[in-house]
Tab-separated table of C-alpha atoms in Angstrom:
chain	number	residue	atom	x	y	z
A	5	MET	CA	242.822	217.777	49.607
A	6	THR	CA	245.778	219.231	48.771
A	7	PHE	CA	247.792	222.199	50.277
A	8	VAL	CA	249.202	224.803	47.670
A	9	HIS	CA	252.073	227.337	48.997
A	10	GLN	CA	250.824	231.133	48.707
A	11	GLU	CA	251.786	233.182	46.052
A	12	VAL	CA	250.381	236.334	46.382
A	13	TRP	CA	252.992	238.032	49.164
A	14	HIS	CA	256.234	237.603	48.986
A	15	TRP	CA	259.229	239.594	50.515
A	16	GLN	CA	257.864	243.136	49.886
A	17	ILE	CA	255.333	242.351	51.493
A	18	ALA	CA	257.622	240.045	54.504
A	19	THR	CA	260.330	243.299	55.110
A	20	TYR	CA	257.030	245.710	55.183
A	21	LEU	CA	256.307	243.987	58.239
A	22	PHE	CA	259.424	244.505	59.841
A	23	LEU	CA	259.839	247.314	59.033
A	24	GLY	CA	256.456	248.590	60.554
A	25	GLY	CA	256.712	246.305	63.541
A	26	LEU	CA	259.478	247.701	63.540
A	27	GLY	CA	259.232	251.298	63.611
A	28	GLY	CA	255.794	250.894	65.680
A	29	ALA	CA	257.828	249.379	68.736
A	30	THR	CA	260.660	251.222	68.910
A	31	PHE	CA	258.923	254.233	68.472
A	32	ALA	CA	256.432	252.916	71.530
A	33	ILE	CA	259.769	251.347	73.446
A	34	SER	CA	261.689	255.220	73.248
A	35	ALA	CA	259.021	257.063	74.243
A	36	LEU	CA	257.481	254.706	77.360
A	37	ILE	CA	261.228	255.063	78.596
A	38	HIS	CA	260.708	258.998	78.009
A	39	LEU	CA	258.127	259.081	80.493
A	40	PHE	CA	259.261	256.849	82.710
A	41	GLU	CA	262.708	256.985	83.041
A	42	GLY	CA	263.646	260.632	81.272
A	43	CYS	CA	266.356	260.750	78.203
A	44	ASP	CA	268.024	262.644	76.593
A	45	ARG	CA	266.404	264.258	74.385
A	46	LYS	CA	269.224	263.986	71.048
A	47	MET	CA	268.926	260.139	71.623
A	48	LEU	CA	265.656	260.367	71.714
A	49	SER	CA	264.713	262.506	68.908
A	50	VAL	CA	266.997	260.375	67.095
A	51	ALA	CA	265.120	257.226	67.516
A	52	VAL	CA	261.820	259.143	67.030
A	53	MET	CA	263.228	259.925	63.747
A	54	SER	CA	264.780	256.767	63.379
A	55	SER	CA	261.201	254.954	63.975
A	56	ILE	CA	259.605	257.047	61.522
A	57	GLY	CA	261.939	256.459	58.738
A	58	PHE	CA	261.519	252.925	59.058
A	59	LEU	CA	257.859	253.078	58.754
A	60	VAL	CA	257.808	255.810	55.601
A	61	LEU	CA	260.158	252.929	53.904
A	62	GLY	CA	257.642	250.442	55.390
A	63	THR	CA	254.946	252.045	53.509
A	64	VAL	CA	257.269	253.136	50.205
A	65	PHE	CA	258.072	248.973	50.209
A	66	LEU	CA	253.943	248.257	50.916
A	67	LEU	CA	253.288	250.593	47.713
A	68	ALA	CA	255.593	248.677	45.893
A	69	ASP	CA	254.427	245.941	45.718
A	70	MET	CA	250.701	247.024	44.496
A	71	LEU	CA	248.803	247.201	41.116
A	72	GLN	CA	247.833	250.894	41.372
A	73	PRO	CA	250.199	252.890	44.526
A	74	LEU	CA	248.684	256.007	43.085
A	75	LYS	CA	245.093	255.539	44.269
A	76	ALA	CA	246.445	254.213	47.621
A	77	ILE	CA	243.673	256.510	48.614
A	78	TYR	CA	240.642	254.330	48.304
A	79	ALA	CA	241.958	252.212	50.709
A	80	LEU	CA	239.914	254.676	53.733
A	81	THR	CA	236.791	252.578	51.991
A	82	ASN	CA	235.941	249.127	54.060
A	83	PRO	CA	236.201	250.184	57.700
A	84	ARG	CA	235.547	245.674	57.599
A	85	SER	CA	239.853	245.309	56.316
A	86	TRP	CA	242.617	245.363	58.453
A	87	ILE	CA	244.265	247.318	55.589
A	88	PHE	CA	241.906	250.244	56.436
A	89	TRP	CA	242.501	250.453	60.003
A	90	GLY	CA	246.522	249.740	59.577
A	91	VAL	CA	246.032	252.989	57.547
A	92	ILE	CA	244.396	254.662	60.422
A	93	PHE	CA	247.638	253.603	62.873
A	94	ILE	CA	250.074	254.152	60.401
A	95	ASN	CA	248.219	257.774	60.397
A	96	PHE	CA	247.402	258.223	63.955
A	97	TYR	CA	251.370	257.245	64.646
A	98	PHE	CA	252.827	259.491	61.556
A	99	VAL	CA	250.765	262.740	63.272
A	100	SER	CA	251.417	261.276	67.029
A	101	ALA	CA	255.430	261.294	66.357
A	102	ILE	CA	255.886	264.175	64.424
A	103	ALA	CA	254.036	266.035	66.594
A	104	TYR	CA	256.357	264.535	69.570
A	105	VAL	CA	259.413	264.703	67.706
A	106	ILE	CA	259.359	268.575	66.979
A	107	PRO	CA	260.024	269.990	70.515
A	108	LEU	CA	263.029	267.293	71.151
A	109	LEU	CA	264.586	268.657	67.703
A	110	GLU	CA	265.441	271.915	68.882
A	111	VAL	CA	268.543	270.419	71.071
A	112	TRP	CA	270.194	270.091	66.823
A	113	PRO	CA	271.438	273.480	66.673
A	114	LYS	CA	271.921	272.788	62.661
A	115	ILE	CA	267.985	271.745	62.981
A	116	ASN	CA	267.069	274.324	65.422
A	117	PRO	CA	266.791	276.759	62.888
A	118	TYR	CA	263.861	275.256	60.678
A	119	VAL	CA	261.467	273.945	63.969
A	120	GLN	CA	261.862	278.547	64.947
A	121	LYS	CA	260.705	278.503	62.051
A	122	ILE	CA	257.419	276.929	63.035
A	123	PRO	CA	254.590	279.550	64.387
A	124	ARG	CA	256.086	280.271	68.380
A	125	GLY	CA	252.833	278.945	69.289
A	126	ILE	CA	251.812	275.977	67.974
A	127	LEU	CA	255.750	275.045	68.995
A	128	ASP	CA	254.671	276.303	72.342
A	129	LEU	CA	251.292	273.695	72.750
A	130	LEU	CA	253.793	271.183	71.200
A	131	GLU	CA	256.485	271.780	74.048
A	132	ARG	CA	253.573	270.896	76.722
A	133	PHE	CA	251.507	268.651	74.798
A	134	ASN	CA	255.187	266.651	74.508
A	135	LYS	CA	254.599	264.149	76.973
A	136	LEU	CA	250.755	263.661	75.733
A	137	ALA	CA	252.219	262.773	72.092
A	138	ALA	CA	254.254	259.828	74.086
A	139	LEU	CA	251.444	258.536	75.629
A	140	THR	CA	248.937	258.508	72.433
A	141	GLY	CA	252.566	257.895	70.240
A	142	SER	CA	253.602	254.816	71.234
A	143	ALA	CA	249.883	253.744	71.098
A	144	ALA	CA	249.931	253.771	68.152
A	145	GLY	CA	253.094	252.408	67.916
A	146	PHE	CA	251.464	249.819	69.626
A	147	LEU	CA	248.561	249.441	67.839
A	148	VAL	CA	250.955	248.979	64.260
A	149	ALA	CA	252.957	246.471	65.344
A	150	ILE	CA	250.515	244.097	65.941
A	151	TYR	CA	248.211	245.436	63.269
A	152	THR	CA	250.928	243.969	60.572
A	153	GLY	CA	249.976	240.987	62.806
A	154	LEU	CA	246.659	240.595	62.649
A	155	LEU	CA	246.953	241.138	58.468
A	156	ILE	CA	248.446	238.145	57.570
A	157	SER	CA	245.655	236.078	59.895
A	158	ALA	CA	242.644	237.812	58.552
A	159	ALA	CA	243.241	234.793	55.497
A	160	PRO	CA	240.672	232.077	56.219
A	161	ALA	CA	242.417	228.873	54.592
A	162	ILE	CA	245.593	229.750	55.743
A	163	SER	CA	245.321	227.231	58.643
A	164	PHE	CA	248.981	228.551	59.184
A	165	TRP	CA	248.168	231.996	59.787
A	166	ASN	CA	244.571	231.750	60.882
A	167	THR	CA	245.159	231.991	64.566
A	168	PRO	CA	245.185	234.651	67.867
A	169	ALA	CA	248.983	233.492	68.523
A	170	LEU	CA	250.748	234.617	65.315
A	171	PRO	CA	249.293	238.597	65.924
A	172	LEU	CA	250.813	238.219	69.844
A	173	LEU	CA	253.812	236.775	68.030
A	174	PHE	CA	254.295	239.314	65.657
A	175	VAL	CA	253.562	242.385	68.445
A	176	ILE	CA	256.605	240.736	70.375
A	177	SER	CA	258.638	239.909	68.089
A	178	GLY	CA	257.853	243.780	67.143
A	179	PHE	CA	259.264	245.122	70.708
A	180	SER	CA	261.580	242.365	70.186
A	181	THR	CA	263.286	244.493	67.355
A	182	GLY	CA	262.899	247.458	68.603
A	183	ALA	CA	264.503	247.275	72.020
A	184	ALA	CA	267.239	245.676	70.005
A	185	PHE	CA	267.517	248.283	67.525
A	186	LEU	CA	267.665	251.439	70.653
A	187	LEU	CA	269.774	248.981	72.134
A	188	LEU	CA	272.228	249.695	69.436
A	189	LEU	CA	271.835	253.135	69.258
A	190	SER	CA	272.425	253.712	72.673
A	191	THR	CA	275.288	251.147	72.621
A	192	PHE	CA	277.145	253.776	69.877
A	193	SER	CA	275.767	256.812	72.485
A	194	LYS	CA	279.182	259.209	74.648
A	195	ASN	CA	276.779	259.498	77.306
A	196	GLU	CA	277.857	258.332	81.059
A	197	GLU	CA	273.123	258.507	81.717
A	198	SER	CA	272.663	255.938	78.112
A	199	TRP	CA	274.302	252.938	79.601
A	200	LYS	CA	272.128	253.310	82.316
A	201	ILE	CA	269.224	252.954	79.098
A	202	ILE	CA	271.304	249.796	77.988
A	203	ALA	CA	270.962	247.407	81.427
A	204	LYS	CA	267.258	248.709	81.113
A	205	LEU	CA	267.038	247.197	77.531
A	206	GLU	CA	268.886	244.410	77.923
A	207	GLU	CA	266.156	242.983	80.004
A	208	LEU	CA	263.969	244.554	78.386
A	209	ASP	CA	264.915	242.708	74.942
A	210	ALA	CA	265.777	239.618	76.646
A	211	MET	CA	262.416	239.080	78.073
A	212	LEU	CA	260.771	239.866	75.427
A	213	ILE	CA	262.157	236.742	73.894
A	214	VAL	CA	261.658	234.696	76.409
A	215	THR	CA	257.817	235.243	75.621
A	216	GLU	CA	258.491	234.756	71.982
A	217	LEU	CA	259.889	231.410	72.558
A	218	ILE	CA	257.252	231.110	74.994
A	219	ILE	CA	254.323	232.093	72.339
A	220	LEU	CA	256.858	230.455	69.546
A	221	GLY	CA	255.896	227.224	71.746
A	222	ALA	CA	252.345	227.347	72.047
A	223	TYR	CA	252.246	228.426	68.134
A	224	PHE	CA	253.931	225.195	66.737
A	225	ASN	CA	251.943	222.887	69.276
A	226	PHE	CA	249.125	224.543	68.310
A	227	ALA	CA	250.355	223.945	64.518
A	228	LEU	CA	251.094	220.922	64.585
A	229	PHE	CA	248.069	219.699	66.857
A	230	LEU	CA	245.716	219.027	63.811
A	231	PRO	CA	246.206	217.973	60.560
A	232	THR	CA	245.800	221.062	58.935
A	233	GLY	CA	247.696	222.917	55.783
A	234	ALA	CA	249.273	225.469	59.468
A	235	ARG	CA	251.523	221.100	60.646
A	236	GLU	CA	252.890	221.420	57.039
A	237	SER	CA	253.295	225.255	57.409
A	238	ALA	CA	255.352	224.203	60.332
A	239	GLN	CA	256.266	221.224	58.677
A	240	VAL	CA	258.052	223.515	56.381
A	241	LEU	CA	259.627	225.716	58.886
A	242	PHE	CA	261.419	222.533	60.425
A	243	HIS	CA	262.866	221.492	56.948
A	244	SER	CA	264.381	224.810	56.284
A	245	PRO	CA	267.941	226.036	57.887
A	246	LEU	CA	267.853	229.426	57.204
A	247	PHE	CA	264.671	229.773	59.526
A	248	ILE	CA	265.706	227.113	61.836
A	249	ILE	CA	269.939	228.437	62.289
A	250	GLY	CA	269.237	232.199	61.474
A	251	PHE	CA	265.521	233.508	63.446
A	252	PHE	CA	265.554	230.627	65.659
A	253	ILE	CA	268.771	230.364	66.600
A	254	PHE	CA	270.574	233.467	65.661
A	255	GLY	CA	267.840	235.271	66.068
A	256	LEU	CA	266.506	234.167	69.230
A	257	ILE	CA	268.777	231.605	71.095
A	258	VAL	CA	272.491	233.462	71.058
A	259	PRO	CA	271.615	236.918	71.534
A	260	LEU	CA	269.563	235.830	74.943
A	261	ALA	CA	271.966	234.070	75.572
A	262	ILE	CA	274.767	237.168	75.514
A	263	GLU	CA	271.542	239.473	76.816
A	264	THR	CA	272.001	236.979	79.869
A	265	TYR	CA	275.199	237.370	80.081
A	266	GLY	CA	275.613	241.015	79.921
A	267	ILE	CA	272.537	241.392	82.297
A	268	PHE	CA	273.881	238.397	84.615
A	269	PHE	CA	277.612	238.228	84.499
A	270	ALA	CA	278.933	241.323	82.492
A	271	LYS	CA	276.401	243.847	84.928
A	272	HIS	CA	275.388	245.561	82.357
A	273	THR	CA	279.288	247.150	82.497
A	274	LYS	CA	280.641	248.264	79.215
A	275	LYS	CA	282.127	245.112	79.155
A	276	SER	CA	279.820	242.438	77.243
A	277	GLY	CA	279.304	246.817	74.597
A	278	HIS	CA	280.673	244.802	71.279
A	279	LEU	CA	278.770	241.937	72.124
A	280	LEU	CA	275.231	243.857	72.659
A	281	VAL	CA	276.333	244.984	68.978
A	282	ILE	CA	276.193	241.243	67.850
A	283	ALA	CA	272.874	240.632	69.521
A	284	SER	CA	271.161	244.087	68.428
A	285	VAL	CA	271.827	243.160	64.584
A	286	MET	CA	271.165	239.347	65.303
A	287	VAL	CA	268.020	240.452	67.066
A	288	LEU	CA	266.990	242.490	63.756
A	289	LEU	CA	267.765	240.635	60.994
A	290	GLY	CA	265.983	236.690	62.558
A	291	GLY	CA	262.860	239.258	62.975
A	292	TYR	CA	263.107	240.065	59.256
A	293	LEU	CA	263.807	236.024	58.568
A	294	LEU	CA	260.887	235.164	61.242
A	295	ARG	CA	258.277	237.511	59.011
A	296	TYR	CA	259.990	236.245	55.599
A	297	TYR	CA	259.228	232.129	56.763
A	298	VAL	CA	255.534	233.185	58.694
A	299	LEU	CA	254.731	235.290	54.645
A	300	LYS	CA	256.903	232.124	52.538
A	301	ALA	CA	255.090	228.995	54.594
A	302	GLY	CA	251.992	230.434	54.078
A	303	LEU	CA	249.931	227.777	53.094
A	304	PHE	CA	246.459	227.142	51.288
A	305	GLN	CA	244.448	224.549	51.662
A	306	PHE	CA	242.071	223.706	48.526
A	307	PRO	CA	240.193	221.499	48.910
A	308	TRP	CA	241.053	219.902	45.757
B	22	MET	CA	215.670	239.681	43.365
B	23	ALA	CA	217.318	236.699	42.589
B	24	ARG	CA	220.481	234.653	44.567
B	25	TYR	CA	222.191	233.840	41.810
B	26	GLY	CA	224.631	230.052	42.304
B	27	MET	CA	225.062	227.150	40.170
B	28	VAL	CA	225.607	223.859	40.580
B	29	MET	CA	228.032	221.487	38.779
B	30	ASP	CA	227.550	217.427	38.800
B	31	MET	CA	230.246	216.291	39.162
B	32	ARG	CA	228.973	212.721	37.435
B	33	THR	CA	229.166	214.500	33.260
B	34	CYS	CA	232.392	216.786	33.685
B	35	VAL	CA	234.829	215.207	30.816
B	36	GLY	CA	237.602	217.950	31.559
B	37	CYS	CA	237.195	219.253	28.202
B	38	GLN	CA	237.827	222.581	29.478
B	39	ALA	CA	235.919	224.307	26.643
B	40	CYS	CA	234.433	226.256	29.795
B	41	MET	CA	237.967	227.987	30.052
B	42	ALA	CA	237.678	228.528	27.021
B	43	ALA	CA	234.526	230.283	26.818
B	44	CYS	CA	235.652	232.248	29.799
B	45	THR	CA	238.382	233.429	28.148
B	46	ALA	CA	236.979	234.524	25.178
B	47	GLU	CA	233.874	236.344	27.040
B	48	ASN	CA	235.936	238.244	29.714
B	49	GLN	CA	239.029	238.745	28.095
B	50	THR	CA	241.067	236.773	30.586
B	51	PRO	CA	245.051	236.706	30.279
B	52	PHE	CA	245.460	233.044	29.180
B	53	TRP	CA	248.565	234.302	27.965
B	54	ASN	CA	249.916	233.963	31.534
B	55	GLY	CA	248.086	230.474	32.629
B	56	LYS	CA	245.469	233.027	34.998
B	57	PHE	CA	241.674	232.323	34.039
B	58	ARG	CA	238.014	233.113	35.545
B	59	THR	CA	237.611	229.387	35.903
B	60	HIS	CA	239.272	226.590	35.665
B	61	VAL	CA	239.645	222.670	35.246
B	62	GLU	CA	241.167	220.882	38.384
B	63	ASP	CA	242.839	217.756	36.764
B	64	LYS	CA	244.525	214.855	39.454
B	65	ALA	CA	245.136	211.619	39.518
B	66	GLN	CA	243.801	210.110	42.521
B	67	GLY	CA	245.081	206.790	44.507
B	68	THR	CA	247.963	205.023	43.724
B	69	PHE	CA	248.968	201.954	41.329
B	70	PRO	CA	246.691	199.842	40.291
B	71	ASP	CA	244.455	202.412	41.754
B	72	VAL	CA	244.010	204.746	40.567
B	73	ARG	CA	241.349	206.836	39.620
B	74	ARG	CA	241.130	210.641	37.368
B	75	VAL	CA	239.141	213.446	39.614
B	76	LEU	CA	238.255	216.415	37.514
B	77	LEU	CA	236.995	219.934	39.379
B	78	PRO	CA	235.450	222.543	37.122
B	79	ARG	CA	236.393	225.474	40.098
B	80	LEU	CA	235.917	229.103	39.738
B	81	CYS	CA	234.283	232.255	42.742
B	82	MET	CA	232.268	230.464	45.221
B	83	HIS	CA	230.423	233.680	45.580
B	84	CYS	CA	230.255	233.754	48.904
B	85	GLU	CA	227.093	234.697	50.361
B	86	ASN	CA	230.276	235.971	53.847
B	87	THR	CA	232.393	236.778	51.633
B	88	PRO	CA	236.234	237.257	53.038
B	89	CYS	CA	236.992	239.029	49.987
B	90	LEU	CA	234.916	241.434	50.819
B	91	SER	CA	236.070	242.218	53.899
B	92	ALA	CA	239.465	241.890	52.815
B	93	CYS	CA	239.360	244.440	50.060
B	94	PRO	CA	239.940	248.346	52.526
B	95	THR	CA	238.779	250.118	49.022
B	96	GLY	CA	235.485	248.597	48.655
B	97	ALA	CA	236.364	248.216	44.910
B	98	THR	CA	235.004	244.466	45.815
B	99	PHE	CA	231.787	243.744	46.383
B	100	MET	CA	228.017	242.182	45.991
B	101	THR	CA	225.372	243.463	44.038
B	102	GLU	CA	221.564	242.655	45.157
B	103	ASP	CA	221.454	239.394	43.085
B	104	GLY	CA	224.674	238.291	45.129
B	105	ILE	CA	227.059	238.356	42.349
B	106	VAL	CA	230.292	238.663	43.834
B	107	LYS	CA	232.106	241.629	41.870
B	108	VAL	CA	235.285	244.034	41.808
B	109	ASN	CA	235.039	247.631	40.491
B	110	TYR	CA	238.183	248.436	38.021
B	111	ASP	CA	237.384	251.945	39.293
B	112	ARG	CA	238.051	251.398	43.108
B	113	CYS	CA	240.991	248.340	43.535
B	114	ILE	CA	244.846	249.352	44.282
B	115	GLY	CA	245.452	246.025	43.752
B	116	CYS	CA	247.652	245.170	46.978
B	117	TYR	CA	246.414	241.176	46.637
B	118	ALA	CA	244.378	241.329	50.595
B	119	CYS	CA	241.064	239.619	48.734
B	120	CYS	CA	243.320	237.138	46.907
B	121	ILE	CA	245.010	235.270	50.180
B	122	ALA	CA	241.695	235.879	51.626
B	123	CYS	CA	240.329	233.611	48.947
B	124	PRO	CA	239.426	230.342	49.944
B	125	TYR	CA	239.355	229.022	46.357
B	126	ASP	CA	242.267	230.535	44.878
B	127	ALA	CA	239.729	232.110	42.689
B	128	ARG	CA	241.544	235.544	42.363
B	129	TYR	CA	244.057	236.417	40.264
B	130	ALA	CA	245.851	239.929	39.336
B	131	TYR	CA	245.322	241.347	35.971
B	132	ASP	CA	248.472	243.295	36.090
B	133	ARG	CA	250.337	246.147	33.753
B	134	GLU	CA	251.993	243.119	31.441
B	135	ASP	CA	248.497	242.059	31.002
B	136	VAL	CA	246.649	245.682	29.851
B	137	ASN	CA	249.372	245.369	27.678
B	138	LYS	CA	249.316	242.326	26.093
B	139	GLU	CA	244.753	242.317	26.008
B	140	GLU	CA	245.163	245.848	24.076
B	141	GLU	CA	247.479	244.466	21.325
B	142	LEU	CA	245.502	240.776	20.656
B	143	TYR	CA	242.101	242.945	21.056
B	144	GLY	CA	242.345	246.552	19.985
B	145	LYS	CA	239.898	249.007	21.104
B	146	PHE	CA	237.703	246.049	21.916
B	147	THR	CA	239.472	245.928	24.860
B	148	SER	CA	237.018	245.246	28.408
B	149	HIS	CA	240.517	245.767	31.274
B	150	LYS	CA	242.353	249.501	30.700
B	151	GLN	CA	244.211	249.122	34.161
B	152	PRO	CA	245.507	246.996	36.698
B	153	HIS	CA	243.410	244.795	38.569
B	154	VAL	CA	242.374	241.846	40.434
B	155	ASP	CA	240.047	239.443	38.540
B	156	LYS	CA	237.667	237.059	39.462
B	157	CYS	CA	234.915	235.398	37.612
B	158	THR	CA	230.968	237.448	38.080
B	159	PHE	CA	228.703	234.992	37.052
B	160	CYS	CA	228.938	237.007	33.301
B	161	ASP	CA	226.853	239.428	34.495
B	162	HIS	CA	226.214	240.983	31.995
B	163	ARG	CA	225.301	238.937	29.789
B	164	VAL	CA	222.609	237.309	32.686
B	165	SER	CA	220.578	241.205	32.977
B	166	GLU	CA	220.320	240.138	29.207
B	167	GLY	CA	218.866	236.424	29.661
B	168	ARG	CA	221.871	235.208	29.020
B	169	GLU	CA	223.640	231.687	30.663
B	170	PRO	CA	227.232	232.725	31.857
B	171	ALA	CA	229.400	231.255	28.542
B	172	CYS	CA	230.853	228.693	30.551
B	173	VAL	CA	227.595	227.552	30.933
B	174	SER	CA	226.183	227.849	27.911
B	175	THR	CA	229.809	226.134	26.283
B	176	CYS	CA	229.601	223.041	28.512
B	177	PRO	CA	228.885	220.620	26.113
B	178	THR	CA	227.781	217.638	28.325
B	179	ASN	CA	225.647	220.410	31.071
B	180	THR	CA	227.756	219.987	33.749
B	181	ARG	CA	227.234	223.235	34.352
B	182	ILE	CA	223.901	224.434	36.368
B	183	PHE	CA	222.588	228.065	37.252
B	184	GLY	CA	219.846	229.951	38.094
B	185	ASP	CA	217.676	231.257	41.209
B	186	LEU	CA	219.085	230.211	44.442
B	187	ASP	CA	215.566	230.947	45.651
B	188	ASP	CA	213.072	229.997	42.585
B	189	PRO	CA	211.880	226.812	43.974
B	190	ASN	CA	211.268	225.830	40.773
B	191	SER	CA	214.943	226.299	39.242
B	192	GLU	CA	216.592	223.573	38.588
B	193	VAL	CA	219.399	224.401	40.302
B	194	HIS	CA	217.701	224.982	44.009
B	195	LYS	CA	216.549	221.881	43.074
B	196	LEU	CA	219.613	220.538	42.459
B	197	ALA	CA	221.285	222.984	44.768
B	198	THR	CA	218.913	221.149	48.305
B	199	SER	CA	218.736	218.348	47.187
B	200	GLY	CA	221.263	216.609	49.582
B	201	LYS	CA	223.480	215.310	46.972
B	202	ALA	CA	224.626	218.883	46.217
B	203	GLN	CA	227.993	220.379	49.056
B	204	ALA	CA	229.518	223.150	48.786
B	205	LEU	CA	233.177	223.114	48.437
B	206	ASN	CA	235.525	224.019	51.959
B	207	GLN	CA	231.942	224.221	53.940
B	208	SER	CA	234.091	224.688	57.388
B	209	LEU	CA	234.929	228.168	56.414
B	210	GLY	CA	232.081	229.483	57.058
B	211	THR	CA	231.608	231.063	53.685
B	212	SER	CA	228.871	229.802	52.768
B	213	PRO	CA	229.323	229.482	48.744
B	214	LYS	CA	226.624	229.753	46.275
B	215	VAL	CA	227.980	227.222	43.612
B	216	TYR	CA	227.433	223.044	44.751
B	217	TYR	CA	229.044	220.263	43.670
B	218	ILE	CA	227.227	216.481	43.044
B	219	PRO	CA	229.817	214.030	43.533
B	220	SER	CA	230.435	212.053	40.684
């Protein structure tokens, strides 16, 4: 039995997986905040436009890694493939996100004239079903985020990936990066109201990081349990300083400590504002490192 | 309908790599970049002085339960009625999902560089006109003419035995069901149609 590193999916796909999780989660969290908390439309439109941007950029990275990107439409052929479902989820996401964001763009004086060029009937319809679009969009965002994990878990001979823990880890990490991005965005807002949202986001991100730590614990416990490729992969990660220090320490533990300080000691005051910016950037970098290293540590278990 | 399969009699393989050369010539695989549809693994087993050389010819196992076929979003990977797993080059987008899903490392990318090099070498007789993911086809173009795959007819030691697994009179059926031959990585549940008789 030999273990061989997968040499097929590299940083381009890691970037796609990261941006997919980030874009899907950013939209899902923004839409849910809108539904349950209310939110200022300027912030919301920036958040949703950025999430669309992340997904567009992610798709560009995916296409750039293909041998025949111009034939990508064929990817809607085989429903047994996770990529098929990924395409469905991403398109469902784009439709929901665009339908959702158009009425929100009316608050921008420079963009509003362009929005007004859309027939009034359609605009009224979009406005009326804005909350429905938020709801379907958050479902689409969740599906896009979890799909990034499902895609790579469909490899029977890479036992480190071929586990239900991986989609779970990716979706939680995706939502953590989404919350971190929104936190980062909110700290730049001059609107006093946004500090209320920051408090929520800070708590959400801290909870997501704790959940991520629990899943990571279970995941590595499973990986180290049997003498398979999964154990070898876990060993590879344990011997990667950038994974341990970059992802685990600076991507999870330090931001969690900062957010804990913000929640319990700074009581969500602006005192912890600068620290929050640092924590958010760290979570985002950590999210990327997680995907990069999980792909890098994918080991085939060959019988020779 | 036939259900084609292969038995590798490991007792006779000498590691001459004639199968690799035959396959390369037959199917124009990009040997210039070290990419082959069939490959002979050459490993040392044990520690000195108790060392043994182990050879293992491998290729696409043409699994019954195909992870590559499930992973392919475009339907480019398909199974013929004869149980041969093939790639439709016109439909392949080269997303590599099948390469990741294959537990036997049987697939490789025939990229733009390979297509150009092939054009340079074979001129108008090229068989790979566009980038795609490539793999063994059991030489189905030869099989349909009643001939054996190139690697089988070239093997000087008769290590490779090809035929219809469902035909009770075929040698491949007898060997595959003899109990001596085993498929690789059976625990994955892919039901490969290539069997190995250990040396």
